[in-house]
PDB file of C-alpha atoms in Angstrom:
ATOM      1  CA  MET A   1      -0.077   0.080  -0.093  1.00 42.00           C
ATOM      2  CA  ALA A   2       1.410   3.492  -0.828  1.00 45.00           C
ATOM      3  CA  LYS A   3       1.935   6.032   1.734  1.00 49.00           C
ATOM      4  CA  LYS A   4       0.417   9.442   1.337  1.00 50.00           C
ATOM      5  CA  GLU A   5       2.777  12.565   2.453  1.00 50.00           C
ATOM      6  CA  LYS A   6       1.691  16.312   2.372  1.00 50.00           C
ATOM      7  CA  SER A   7       3.560  18.745   0.820  1.00 47.00           C
ATOM      8  CA  MET A   8       3.144  22.567   1.299  1.00 46.00           C
ATOM      9  CA  LEU A   9       3.751  23.179  -2.068  1.00 47.00           C
ATOM     10  CA  GLU A  10       1.931  20.155  -3.940  1.00 50.00           C
ATOM     11  CA  GLY A  11      -0.886  19.074  -1.424  1.00 53.00           C
ATOM     12  CA  GLU A  12      -1.092  15.704  -0.823  1.00 56.00           C
ATOM     13  CA  ARG A  13       1.023  13.037  -2.905  1.00 53.00           C
ATOM     14  CA  VAL A  14       1.503   9.372  -2.724  1.00 60.00           C
ATOM     15  CA  ILE A  15       4.894   7.592  -2.506  1.00 55.00           C
ATOM     16  CA  PRO A  16       5.063   4.408  -4.206  1.00 60.00           C
ATOM     17  CA  GLU A  17       6.132   1.372  -2.016  1.00 64.00           C
ATOM     18  CA  ASN A  18       9.288   0.822  -4.035  1.00 65.00           C
ATOM     19  CA  VAL A  19      10.412   4.376  -3.183  1.00 65.00           C
ATOM     20  CA  PRO A  20      12.499   3.907   0.094  1.00 76.00           C
ATOM     21  CA  LEU A  21      11.303   7.075   1.488  1.00 83.00           C
ATOM     22  CA  ASN A  22       9.579   7.658   5.196  1.00 85.00           C
ATOM     23  CA  PRO A  23       7.952  10.684   5.935  1.00 87.00           C
ATOM     24  CA  ASP A  24      10.065  13.818   7.031  1.00 91.00           C
ATOM     25  CA  LEU A  25      11.362  13.339  10.574  1.00 93.00           C
ATOM     26  CA  ILE A  26       9.556  16.430  11.960  1.00 93.00           C
ATOM     27  CA  SER A  27       6.116  15.220  11.252  1.00 92.00           C
ATOM     28  CA  GLU A  28       6.812  11.909  13.171  1.00 92.00           C
ATOM     29  CA  MET A  29       8.868  13.144  16.336  1.00 95.00           C
ATOM     30  CA  LEU A  30      10.524  16.097  17.906  1.00 96.00           C
ATOM     31  CA  ILE A  31      13.991  16.219  16.727  1.00 96.00           C
ATOM     32  CA  ASP A  32      16.630  19.130  16.696  1.00 96.00           C
ATOM     33  CA  ILE A  33      20.047  19.323  15.524  1.00 96.00           C
ATOM     34  CA  ALA A  34      22.939  20.973  17.104  1.00 97.00           C
ATOM     35  CA  VAL A  35      26.655  21.673  15.544  1.00 97.00           C
ATOM     36  CA  ASN A  36      29.340  23.862  17.120  1.00 97.00           C
ATOM     37  CA  LYS A  37      32.392  25.552  15.648  1.00 97.00           C
ATOM     38  CA  ASP A  38      34.309  22.351  15.756  1.00 97.00           C
ATOM     39  CA  SER A  39      31.739  20.549  13.574  1.00 97.00           C
ATOM     40  CA  ASP A  40      30.638  18.485  16.399  1.00 98.00           C
ATOM     41  CA  VAL A  41      27.014  17.227  15.451  1.00 98.00           C
ATOM     42  CA  TRP A  42      24.402  16.169  18.308  1.00 98.00           C
ATOM     43  CA  VAL A  43      20.837  15.016  16.967  1.00 98.00           C
ATOM     44  CA  CYS A  44      18.245  14.829  20.049  1.00 97.00           C
ATOM     45  CA  HIS A  45      15.186  13.343  19.162  1.00 97.00           C
ATOM     46  CA  ASP A  46      11.924  11.713  21.482  1.00 97.00           C
ATOM     47  CA  LYS A  47      10.715   8.726  19.429  1.00 96.00           C
ATOM     48  CA  PRO A  48      12.905   5.905  17.896  1.00 95.00           C
ATOM     49  CA  PHE A  49      13.517   5.823  14.379  1.00 94.00           C
ATOM     50  CA  PRO A  50      11.323   3.662  12.210  1.00 91.00           C
ATOM     51  CA  ALA A  51      14.122   1.203  12.063  1.00 92.00           C
ATOM     52  CA  VAL A  52      18.249   1.358  12.976  1.00 95.00           C
ATOM     53  CA  LEU A  53      20.090   4.342  12.114  1.00 96.00           C
ATOM     54  CA  GLU A  54      23.077   3.618  10.059  1.00 96.00           C
ATOM     55  CA  TRP A  55      24.231   6.978   9.062  1.00 97.00           C
ATOM     56  CA  VAL A  56      23.270  10.656   8.240  1.00 97.00           C
ATOM     57  CA  GLU A  57      23.773  12.437   4.660  1.00 96.00           C
ATOM     58  CA  TYR A  58      24.308  16.084   4.431  1.00 96.00           C
ATOM     59  CA  ASP A  59      23.557  17.615   0.685  1.00 94.00           C
ATOM     60  CA  PRO A  60      24.786  21.350   1.091  1.00 94.00           C
ATOM     61  CA  GLU A  61      23.444  22.124  -2.255  1.00 93.00           C
ATOM     62  CA  GLU A  62      20.089  20.997  -1.491  1.00 92.00           C
ATOM     63  CA  ALA A  63      20.200  22.264   2.287  1.00 94.00           C
ATOM     64  CA  ARG A  64      19.031  18.626   3.077  1.00 94.00           C
ATOM     65  CA  LEU A  65      19.764  16.178   6.092  1.00 96.00           C
ATOM     66  CA  VAL A  66      18.863  12.912   5.759  1.00 95.00           C
ATOM     67  CA  PHE A  67      18.914  10.066   8.032  1.00 96.00           C
ATOM     68  CA  ILE A  68      19.343   6.518   6.434  1.00 95.00           C
ATOM     69  CA  THR A  69      17.967   3.551   8.446  1.00 94.00           C
ATOM     70  CA  LYS A  70      18.749  -0.131   8.046  1.00 93.00           C
ATOM     71  CA  GLY A  71      17.620  -1.182   4.603  1.00 87.00           C
ATOM     72  CA  GLY A  72      18.656   1.895   2.940  1.00 88.00           C
ATOM     73  CA  ARG A  73      15.278   3.918   3.878  1.00 90.00           C
ATOM     74  CA  LEU A  74      15.705   7.532   3.457  1.00 92.00           C
ATOM     75  CA  ASN A  75      13.944   9.655   6.534  1.00 93.00           C
ATOM     76  CA  ASP A  76      14.701  13.517   5.721  1.00 94.00           C
ATOM     77  CA  PHE A  77      15.116  15.953   8.457  1.00 94.00           C
ATOM     78  CA  GLY A  78      12.266  18.066   7.131  1.00 93.00           C
ATOM     79  CA  ILE A  79      13.794  21.485   7.680  1.00 94.00           C
ATOM     80  CA  GLU A  80      16.360  23.057   5.087  1.00 94.00           C
ATOM     81  CA  ILE A  81      19.686  23.738   6.824  1.00 95.00           C
ATOM     82  CA  GLY A  82      20.409  27.326   7.193  1.00 95.00           C
ATOM     83  CA  PRO A  83      23.805  28.872   5.873  1.00 95.00           C
ATOM     84  CA  VAL A  84      25.199  28.993   9.507  1.00 94.00           C
ATOM     85  CA  MET A  85      24.722  25.611  10.440  1.00 96.00           C
ATOM     86  CA  ALA A  86      25.967  24.262   6.746  1.00 96.00           C
ATOM     87  CA  LYS A  87      29.486  25.830   7.094  1.00 96.00           C
ATOM     88  CA  TYR A  88      29.979  23.496  10.017  1.00 97.00           C
ATOM     89  CA  LEU A  89      28.258  20.608   8.778  1.00 96.00           C
ATOM     90  CA  VAL A  90      30.096  20.238   5.776  1.00 95.00           C
ATOM     91  CA  LYS A  91      33.375  19.601   7.938  1.00 96.00           C
ATOM     92  CA  ALA A  92      31.447  17.147  10.039  1.00 97.00           C
ATOM     93  CA  ARG A  93      32.348  13.362   9.652  1.00 97.00           C
ATOM     94  CA  GLU A  94      30.119  11.853  12.349  1.00 98.00           C
ATOM     95  CA  ALA A  95      26.901  12.578  14.595  1.00 98.00           C
ATOM     96  CA  ASP A  96      26.090  11.595  18.129  1.00 98.00           C
ATOM     97  CA  VAL A  97      22.563  10.542  18.156  1.00 98.00           C
ATOM     98  CA  TYR A  98      20.256  10.507  21.582  1.00 98.00           C
ATOM     99  CA  LEU A  99      16.913   9.347  22.017  1.00 97.00           C
ATOM    100  CA  ILE A 100      15.702  11.279  25.161  1.00 97.00           C
ATOM    101  CA  ALA A 101      12.093  10.234  26.645  1.00 94.00           C
ATOM    102  CA  ASP A 102      11.023  10.948  30.068  1.00 93.00           C
ATOM    103  CA  ASP A 103      13.868  13.466  30.538  1.00 93.00           C
ATOM    104  CA  LYS A 104      16.540  10.714  30.083  1.00 96.00           C
ATOM    105  CA  ILE A 105      18.607   9.455  27.555  1.00 97.00           C
ATOM    106  CA  GLN A 106      17.236   5.957  26.487  1.00 96.00           C
ATOM    107  CA  ASP A 107      19.526   5.280  23.578  1.00 97.00           C
ATOM    108  CA  TYR A 108      22.589   6.582  21.929  1.00 97.00           C
ATOM    109  CA  ILE A 109      24.348   5.892  18.650  1.00 97.00           C
ATOM    110  CA  LYS A 110      27.399   7.508  16.899  1.00 98.00           C
ATOM    111  CA  VAL A 111      27.028   7.292  13.273  1.00 98.00           C
ATOM    112  CA  PRO A 112      28.871   8.616  10.332  1.00 98.00           C
ATOM    113  CA  LEU A 113      28.071  12.084   8.291  1.00 98.00           C
ATOM    114  CA  VAL A 114      28.589  11.856   4.929  1.00 96.00           C
ATOM    115  CA  LEU A 115      28.575  14.077   2.215  1.00 94.00           C
ATOM    116  CA  PRO A 116      28.143  13.710  -1.721  1.00 84.00           C
ATOM    117  CA  ALA A 117      31.397  12.725  -3.416  1.00 78.00           C
ATOM    118  CA  SER A 118      31.317  16.130  -5.235  1.00 70.00           C
ATOM    119  CA  VAL A 119      31.623  18.297  -2.250  1.00 63.00           C
ATOM    120  CA  HIS A 120      35.122  16.513  -1.366  1.00 54.00           C
TER     121      HIS A 120
END
């Protein structure tokens, strides 16, 4: 069964089953990203990802951050990355990801943060 996803520009669209795309993360959970001047990246979220998180991809040309889960499923952050954060994300190589619920860290994983080959 195909999934329905809403887009502000296109209205409701149907994502075929064969496309490995989950709904934007901001529509599924509370999630935030922090990056410091040393390009350390922290991601905090309040619900588990739909599958095990394997890596994060940042595309500076698209200003998109996509979380890749087991099986190659794409989980777009859902918010365009601004230029201040972008200048540090292009130098990052990993992200610390925390599941926080009931005011406690419930789970943690460190995953690679990769950029398209054209950026390197």
